[in-house]
Coordinates of C-alpha atoms in Angstrom, one line a residue:
M18 CA -34.6 -9.5 -1.4
Q19 CA -32.5 -12.3 -3.4
F20 CA -29.0 -11.2 -4.4
C21 CA -28.1 -14.5 -6.1
S22 CA -30.1 -17.6 -7.3
C23 CA -29.9 -20.3 -5.4
G24 CA -32.4 -20.0 -2.3
K25 CA -30.1 -20.8 0.4
S26 CA -29.5 -18.3 2.9
L27 CA -27.4 -16.7 5.9
T28 CA -27.3 -14.0 7.9
C29 CA -24.1 -12.1 8.6
A30 CA -25.2 -10.4 11.5
S31 CA -29.0 -9.6 12.7
H32 CA -29.0 -6.2 10.8
F33 CA -28.3 -7.3 8.1
P34 CA -29.9 -8.6 5.1
R35 CA -30.6 -12.1 4.0
L36 CA -27.9 -13.6 1.6
P37 CA -28.3 -16.9 -0.3
L38 CA -25.5 -19.2 0.5
A39 CA -25.1 -22.6 -1.4
G40 CA -25.2 -25.5 1.3
G41 CA -26.7 -24.0 3.7
A42 CA -25.1 -22.4 6.5
P43 CA -24.6 -21.9 10.4
P44 CA -28.2 -19.7 11.3
H45 CA -26.4 -17.1 13.3
P46 CA -22.4 -17.1 11.7
T47 CA -20.0 -14.4 13.6
P48 CA -17.7 -11.5 12.2
S49 CA -15.0 -14.3 11.6
D50 CA -17.4 -16.0 8.8
C51 CA -18.1 -12.9 7.3
A52 CA -14.4 -11.9 7.3
N53 CA -14.0 -15.9 6.0
V54 CA -16.4 -15.2 2.7
I55 CA -14.0 -11.8 1.3
S56 CA -11.0 -14.3 2.0
G57 CA -12.6 -17.0 -0.8
R58 CA -13.1 -19.5 1.8
F59 CA -17.0 -19.4 1.1
P60 CA -18.7 -20.8 -2.3
Q61 CA -17.1 -19.3 -5.2
H62 CA -20.7 -18.0 -6.5
L63 CA -21.1 -15.3 -3.2
K64 CA -18.7 -13.2 -5.4
T65 CA -21.2 -13.0 -7.8
V66 CA -23.3 -9.9 -5.9
R67 CA -24.8 -6.4 -7.3
A68 CA -23.8 -3.2 -6.3
R69 CA -27.3 -2.6 -4.8
A70 CA -26.2 -5.2 -2.6
L71 CA -23.2 -4.1 -1.4
R72 CA -24.3 -0.9 -0.7
S73 CA -26.6 -2.4 1.7
F74 CA -24.2 -3.8 3.9
L75 CA -22.0 -0.6 4.2
P76 CA -24.1 2.3 3.5
S77 CA -21.8 4.8 4.1
A78 CA -18.8 3.2 2.4
T79 CA -17.7 3.6 -0.9
L80 CA -18.2 0.7 -3.0
E81 CA -16.4 -0.1 -6.0
V82 CA -18.2 -1.1 -9.4
G83 CA -15.9 -2.4 -11.5
C84 CA -18.2 -4.9 -13.6
G85 CA -20.4 -3.2 -16.3
R86 CA -22.9 -5.2 -15.4
C87 CA -23.0 -4.2 -11.4
V88 CA -25.1 -1.4 -11.7
P89 CA -28.3 -0.3 -10.3
G90 CA -31.3 -2.1 -12.0
A91 CA -28.9 -4.7 -13.4
P92 CA -31.2 -7.8 -14.1
A93 CA -31.3 -10.1 -11.2
G94 CA -28.6 -12.8 -10.6
A95 CA -26.6 -10.7 -13.3
P96 CA -22.9 -11.4 -12.5
C97 CA -20.4 -9.6 -11.0
V98 CA -16.6 -10.3 -10.3
L99 CA -16.5 -8.2 -6.9
H100 CA -16.0 -9.6 -4.0
A101 CA -19.0 -9.6 -2.0
V102 CA -18.3 -7.5 1.9
W103 CA -19.8 -9.1 4.6
I104 CA -18.6 -7.7 7.5
A105 CA -19.6 -6.2 10.8
R106 CA -18.6 -2.8 11.8
S107 CA -17.3 -4.1 14.9
S108 CA -14.7 -6.2 13.4
L109 CA -13.6 -4.2 10.8
R110 CA -10.4 -3.3 12.1
T111 CA -9.6 -6.9 11.7
L112 CA -10.3 -7.2 8.6
V113 CA -8.8 -4.5 7.4
M114 CA -5.4 -5.5 8.8
R115 CA -5.6 -9.2 7.7
R116 CA -3.5 -8.5 4.4
S117 CA -1.0 -6.3 6.7
P118 CA 2.8 -7.7 5.6
F119 CA 3.4 -7.4 9.4
G120 CA 2.9 -9.4 12.6
V121 CA 2.6 -6.2 14.9
D122 CA 2.2 -2.8 14.7
I123 CA 3.9 -0.9 11.7
C124 CA 6.9 0.6 12.6
C125 CA 6.7 4.1 12.0
R126 CA 8.5 7.7 12.6
K127 CA 8.6 9.2 16.3
G128 CA 5.6 10.9 17.3
S129 CA 3.8 10.2 13.8
R130 CA 2.2 7.1 12.1
S131 CA 3.6 5.7 8.5
P132 CA 1.0 5.4 5.7
L133 CA 1.2 1.6 6.2
Q134 CA -0.4 1.8 9.4
E135 CA -2.6 4.4 8.6
L136 CA -4.2 1.6 5.8
Y137 CA -4.1 -1.3 7.3
N138 CA -5.1 0.1 11.0
P139 CA -7.2 2.9 10.6
T140 CA -8.4 5.4 13.7
Q141 CA -10.9 6.8 11.7
L142 CA -14.4 5.8 10.6
E143 CA -14.1 7.4 7.4
L144 CA -10.9 5.8 6.4
S145 CA -12.2 2.2 7.8
N146 CA -14.6 2.5 5.1
T147 CA -12.4 3.3 2.3
A148 CA -9.9 0.5 3.5
V149 CA -12.5 -2.1 3.2
L150 CA -12.6 -1.0 -0.8
H151 CA -8.8 -1.0 -1.1
Q152 CA -9.1 -4.5 0.9
M153 CA -11.3 -5.7 -2.2
R154 CA -9.1 -4.2 -4.8
R155 CA -5.9 -6.0 -3.1
D156 CA -7.6 -9.0 -3.4
Q157 CA -8.6 -9.0 -6.8
V158 CA -5.0 -8.3 -8.0
I159 CA -4.1 -11.4 -5.7
D160 CA -6.9 -13.5 -6.7
T161 CA -5.8 -13.0 -10.5
C162 CA -2.4 -14.0 -9.7
R163 CA -3.2 -17.1 -8.4
A164 CA -6.1 -18.3 -11.0
N165 CA -3.3 -17.7 -13.7
S166 CA -0.7 -19.7 -11.8
I167 CA 1.8 -16.2 -11.8
V168 CA 2.4 -16.4 -8.3
S169 CA 3.0 -20.4 -8.2
R170 CA 5.4 -20.4 -10.9
K171 CA 9.2 -20.0 -9.9
R172 CA 9.6 -16.7 -8.9
R173 CA 11.4 -14.4 -11.5
V174 CA 14.0 -12.1 -10.1
L175 CA 13.1 -8.4 -10.7
T176 CA 15.6 -6.7 -12.4
P177 CA 16.8 -3.0 -11.7
N178 CA 15.0 -2.1 -15.4
D179 CA 11.5 -3.6 -13.6
L180 CA 12.4 -1.1 -11.1
K181 CA 12.2 2.3 -13.1
H182 CA 8.6 2.9 -12.9
L183 CA 8.6 2.9 -8.9
V184 CA 9.0 6.0 -8.0
V185 CA 10.5 6.7 -3.9
D186 CA 9.2 9.4 -1.5
E187 CA 11.7 8.5 1.6
D188 CA 10.1 11.4 3.8
H189 CA 6.7 10.2 3.7
E190 CA 7.6 6.5 3.2
L191 CA 5.6 5.8 -0.1
I192 CA 6.6 4.0 -3.8
Y193 CA 4.6 5.2 -6.2
C194 CA 4.7 2.8 -9.9
Y195 CA 3.5 5.3 -12.3
V196 CA 1.5 4.2 -15.4
P197 CA 1.6 6.8 -18.6
K198 CA -2.0 8.1 -19.4
V199 CA -3.6 7.0 -15.5
A200 CA -2.9 10.7 -14.5
C201 CA 0.8 9.7 -14.1
T202 CA 1.9 13.8 -15.0
N203 CA -0.1 15.3 -12.0
W204 CA 1.2 12.4 -9.6
K205 CA 5.0 13.2 -10.5
R206 CA 4.2 16.7 -10.0
L207 CA 2.6 15.5 -6.3
M208 CA 5.8 13.6 -5.8
M209 CA 8.1 16.6 -6.7
V210 CA 6.2 18.3 -3.9
L211 CA 6.2 15.7 -1.4
T212 CA 9.7 15.0 -2.2
G213 CA 11.2 18.5 -1.9
R214 CA 12.8 17.9 -5.1
G215 CA 12.3 21.2 -7.1
K216 CA 11.7 24.8 -5.9
Y217 CA 7.4 24.2 -6.1
S218 CA 4.8 23.8 -3.3
D219 CA 2.1 24.0 -5.5
P220 CA 2.1 20.9 -7.7
M221 CA 0.1 22.9 -10.7
E222 CA 3.2 25.2 -10.8
I223 CA 5.4 22.8 -12.3
P224 CA 5.7 22.7 -16.1
A225 CA 4.5 19.3 -17.2
N226 CA 7.8 18.6 -19.2
E227 CA 9.6 19.4 -16.4
A228 CA 7.7 16.8 -14.1
H229 CA 9.0 14.0 -16.5
V230 CA 12.6 14.6 -16.0
S231 CA 13.8 12.0 -14.8
A232 CA 16.4 13.7 -12.6
N233 CA 13.4 15.3 -10.4
L234 CA 12.5 11.8 -9.2
K235 CA 14.6 9.0 -7.1
T236 CA 13.3 5.7 -8.6
L237 CA 14.1 2.6 -6.4
N238 CA 16.3 1.0 -9.7
Q239 CA 18.5 3.7 -7.6
Y240 CA 19.0 1.8 -4.3
S241 CA 21.0 -0.8 -3.5
I242 CA 19.2 -4.6 -3.1
P243 CA 19.0 -4.2 1.2
E244 CA 17.6 -0.9 0.6
I245 CA 15.4 -2.1 -2.1
N246 CA 14.2 -4.7 -0.2
H247 CA 13.9 -2.5 3.1
R248 CA 11.4 0.0 1.0
L249 CA 9.4 -2.9 -0.4
K250 CA 8.5 -4.0 2.9
S251 CA 8.5 -0.5 4.4
Y252 CA 6.8 1.7 2.4
M253 CA 3.3 2.3 1.3
K254 CA 3.0 1.0 -2.2
F255 CA 0.3 1.9 -4.9
L256 CA -0.6 2.7 -8.7
F257 CA -3.5 4.3 -10.5
V258 CA -5.2 2.0 -13.8
R259 CA -7.7 2.7 -16.1
E260 CA -9.9 0.6 -18.6
P261 CA -7.0 -0.8 -20.5
F262 CA -9.2 -0.1 -23.9
E263 CA -9.8 3.8 -22.8
R264 CA -6.1 4.1 -21.8
L265 CA -4.9 2.2 -25.0
V266 CA -6.8 4.6 -27.1
S267 CA -6.0 8.0 -25.1
A268 CA -2.3 6.8 -25.8
Y269 CA -2.7 6.8 -29.5
R270 CA -5.3 10.0 -29.8
N271 CA -2.1 11.7 -27.8
K272 CA 1.1 10.3 -29.7
F273 CA -0.3 9.5 -33.0
T274 CA -2.7 12.1 -34.0
Q275 CA -1.2 15.5 -32.3
K276 CA 1.5 17.0 -35.1
Y277 CA 3.8 18.6 -32.2
N278 CA 4.6 14.4 -31.3
T279 CA 7.1 14.2 -34.1
S280 CA 9.6 12.0 -32.2
F281 CA 6.5 9.6 -31.8
H282 CA 5.9 9.7 -35.2
K283 CA 9.6 9.2 -36.6
R284 CA 10.4 6.4 -34.2
Y285 CA 6.8 4.0 -34.3
G286 CA 4.8 6.1 -36.8
T287 CA 7.4 5.4 -39.9
K288 CA 7.4 1.5 -38.7
I289 CA 3.8 1.1 -38.3
I290 CA 3.1 2.0 -41.6
R291 CA 5.9 0.3 -43.3
R292 CA 4.5 -2.5 -41.9
Q293 CA 0.7 -2.6 -42.2
R294 CA -0.1 -0.1 -44.7
K295 CA 0.0 -1.4 -48.4
N296 CA 1.1 1.1 -50.8
A297 CA 2.1 3.6 -48.2
T298 CA 3.2 6.9 -50.1
Q299 CA 6.7 8.0 -49.5
E300 CA 5.9 10.9 -47.7
A301 CA 3.9 8.9 -44.9
L302 CA 6.9 6.2 -44.7
R303 CA 9.4 9.4 -43.8
K304 CA 6.8 11.8 -41.7
G305 CA 4.6 8.4 -40.1
D306 CA 2.3 11.3 -39.0
D307 CA -0.8 10.1 -40.0
V308 CA -1.2 6.4 -38.7
K309 CA -5.0 4.8 -38.4
F310 CA -5.6 3.5 -35.1
E311 CA -6.5 -0.1 -37.2
E312 CA -2.8 0.2 -38.5
F313 CA -1.9 0.8 -34.3
V314 CA -3.6 -2.4 -33.5
A315 CA -2.8 -4.6 -36.0
Y316 CA 0.8 -3.6 -34.9
L317 CA 0.3 -4.2 -31.4
I318 CA -1.1 -7.8 -32.0
D319 CA 2.1 -8.3 -34.3
P320 CA 3.9 -11.5 -33.0
H321 CA 6.9 -9.7 -34.3
T322 CA 6.5 -6.8 -32.5
Q323 CA 7.4 -7.5 -29.0
R324 CA 9.8 -9.9 -30.1
E325 CA 11.5 -7.1 -31.6
E326 CA 11.5 -5.0 -28.6
P327 CA 9.1 -4.3 -25.6
F328 CA 6.4 -2.0 -25.6
N329 CA 6.6 1.2 -25.3
E330 CA 5.4 2.7 -21.8
H331 CA 2.5 4.4 -22.8
W332 CA 1.0 1.4 -24.1
Q333 CA 2.4 -1.3 -21.9
T334 CA 0.0 -3.5 -19.9
V335 CA 0.1 -2.1 -16.2
Y336 CA 1.1 -5.9 -15.4
S337 CA 4.3 -5.4 -16.9
L338 CA 5.2 -2.0 -16.2
C339 CA 4.5 -2.5 -12.2
H340 CA 4.5 -6.5 -11.5
P341 CA 1.9 -6.8 -9.1
C342 CA 2.1 -10.5 -9.1
H343 CA 5.7 -9.7 -7.9
I344 CA 5.3 -6.6 -5.6
H345 CA 2.9 -6.3 -3.2
Y346 CA 0.8 -3.2 -3.4
D347 CA -1.0 -1.7 -0.6
L348 CA -3.2 0.4 -2.6
V349 CA -4.7 0.5 -6.3
G350 CA -6.3 3.7 -7.2
K351 CA -8.7 4.0 -10.7
Y352 CA -8.6 6.5 -13.3
E353 CA -12.7 6.6 -12.7
T354 CA -12.5 7.6 -8.9
L355 CA -9.1 9.4 -10.0
E356 CA -9.6 12.5 -7.0
E357 CA -10.9 10.7 -4.4
D358 CA -8.4 7.9 -4.4
S359 CA -5.8 10.3 -5.1
N360 CA -6.6 12.5 -1.9
Y361 CA -7.1 8.9 0.0
V362 CA -2.9 8.4 -0.6
L363 CA -2.2 12.0 0.3
Q364 CA -4.4 11.5 3.9
L365 CA -2.9 8.4 4.6
A366 CA 0.6 10.3 3.7
G367 CA -0.5 12.7 6.6
V368 CA -0.2 15.9 4.2
G369 CA -4.0 15.4 3.2
S370 CA -5.2 19.0 4.9
Y371 CA -2.7 21.3 2.7
L372 CA -2.3 19.2 -0.3
K373 CA -5.0 18.2 -2.8
F374 CA -4.8 16.0 -6.0
P375 CA -4.9 18.8 -9.1
T376 CA -8.5 19.0 -10.5
Y377 CA -8.4 19.9 -14.0
A378 CA -11.0 20.2 -17.2
K379 CA -12.3 17.1 -18.5
S380 CA -13.0 17.7 -22.0
T381 CA -10.0 16.5 -23.6
R382 CA -10.0 13.1 -21.7
T383 CA -10.7 9.8 -23.6
T384 CA -13.7 8.7 -22.8
D385 CA -16.5 5.1 -23.0
E386 CA -18.1 7.1 -25.6
M387 CA -14.9 8.2 -27.7
T388 CA -13.4 4.4 -26.7
T389 CA -16.8 2.9 -28.5
E390 CA -16.2 4.6 -31.9
F391 CA -12.5 3.8 -32.4
F392 CA -13.3 0.2 -31.8
Q393 CA -16.0 0.3 -34.4
N394 CA -13.6 -0.5 -37.3
I395 CA -11.7 -3.2 -35.7
S396 CA -12.4 -6.8 -36.9
S397 CA -13.5 -9.2 -34.6
E398 CA -10.7 -11.6 -34.8
H399 CA -8.1 -8.3 -34.3
Q400 CA -10.4 -7.0 -31.1
T401 CA -9.9 -11.1 -29.5
Q402 CA -6.4 -10.6 -30.3
L403 CA -6.0 -7.5 -28.6
Y404 CA -8.1 -8.4 -25.8
E405 CA -6.0 -11.4 -25.1
V406 CA -2.6 -8.9 -25.2
Y407 CA -4.7 -6.9 -22.4
K408 CA -6.5 -9.6 -20.4
L409 CA -4.4 -9.6 -17.5
D410 CA -5.0 -5.9 -16.9
F411 CA -8.8 -6.5 -16.8
L412 CA -9.2 -9.6 -14.9
M413 CA -6.4 -8.2 -12.2
F414 CA -8.5 -4.9 -11.5
N415 CA -11.8 -5.7 -12.2
Y416 CA -12.7 -4.5 -15.8
S417 CA -15.4 -6.1 -17.4
V418 CA -15.4 -6.9 -21.1
P419 CA -16.2 -3.9 -22.7
S420 CA -20.1 -4.4 -24.2
Y421 CA -19.0 -3.1 -27.8
L422 CA -15.9 -6.0 -28.0
K423 CA -16.9 -8.5 -31.0
L424 CA -15.1 -11.8 -29.7
E425 CA -14.5 -14.7 -31.4

């Protein structure tokens, strides 16, 4: 079976399938050669492998499927932005430690292993398999930052305001960057339980409005500069992301179609209607409670909008909220695998045996089908401009261009 179109092949280990490689390769590459593929030192097109090929390498691992064209049954040679994982299980520990920011085993609390140590030097096979997936996600972020020349620019000094989304748990050495509309209410509930800031042991006993009270959680901007640097180096940093346009539609539905959100209607709805609606009624200008999605999109792509003030956090890009090109995140969770990724974080923190991510009904969630419907009435010009606004989030977190988009 061929997974690319070049016709050359190599065998990463005797029990692995044969894989094409442009320009030829040694007939018996070593495990270090396999690691070289992941780090990007082999020809670029080796990263265009299909999901079914990945599954044949690590059949018991959880594998990333971030590209819509990377599903089983895709046409032969269909492109995918995933990194190919050619790795022998015997070399798994070496691979996972490759991105560790430490030269030696990570220092941890006496008598226990820190989350960073458990992530980069896992002791259990099931953790090791999952660690490969998260290595791929970390590499995707790093490669995107490099490809867009973000890390090569003069490093911008992060201000305290840049760190206000990073929630700190000192007891378990965790830093969580919360992204609105990506299960952040439940994760804030979990962080309240973990930090002991509250009277709750069950996250679902915490009212949603209480989870968003800033005093209930400590954020990184509240520390001194030396304390900030120490925690950024020593704590496990993680965030959760979501398909950008699905997150955007979720924010619109929540903030502009619910009658109880009068503060958003007054703050943003009136402004959007005033700028984007011709012949708006006095009632609409006063209430701002009937913003159309087309008007919301026009507001987002209007250059005047971001010159006036930053986006609201509910539709701000993840890149701007969490600064992944300036802060090295050890773990990138995804909304599409929310429960699994969340429980992995809790397992690394050493609390997975008694604390699980809350599950709830999915009936009201914004889905891909809903998102497709919302974009049907958006012109191709506005779709293209909106994609440019969120392009880094698409690339950085391995989301393909939606099939419903009509880009110019």
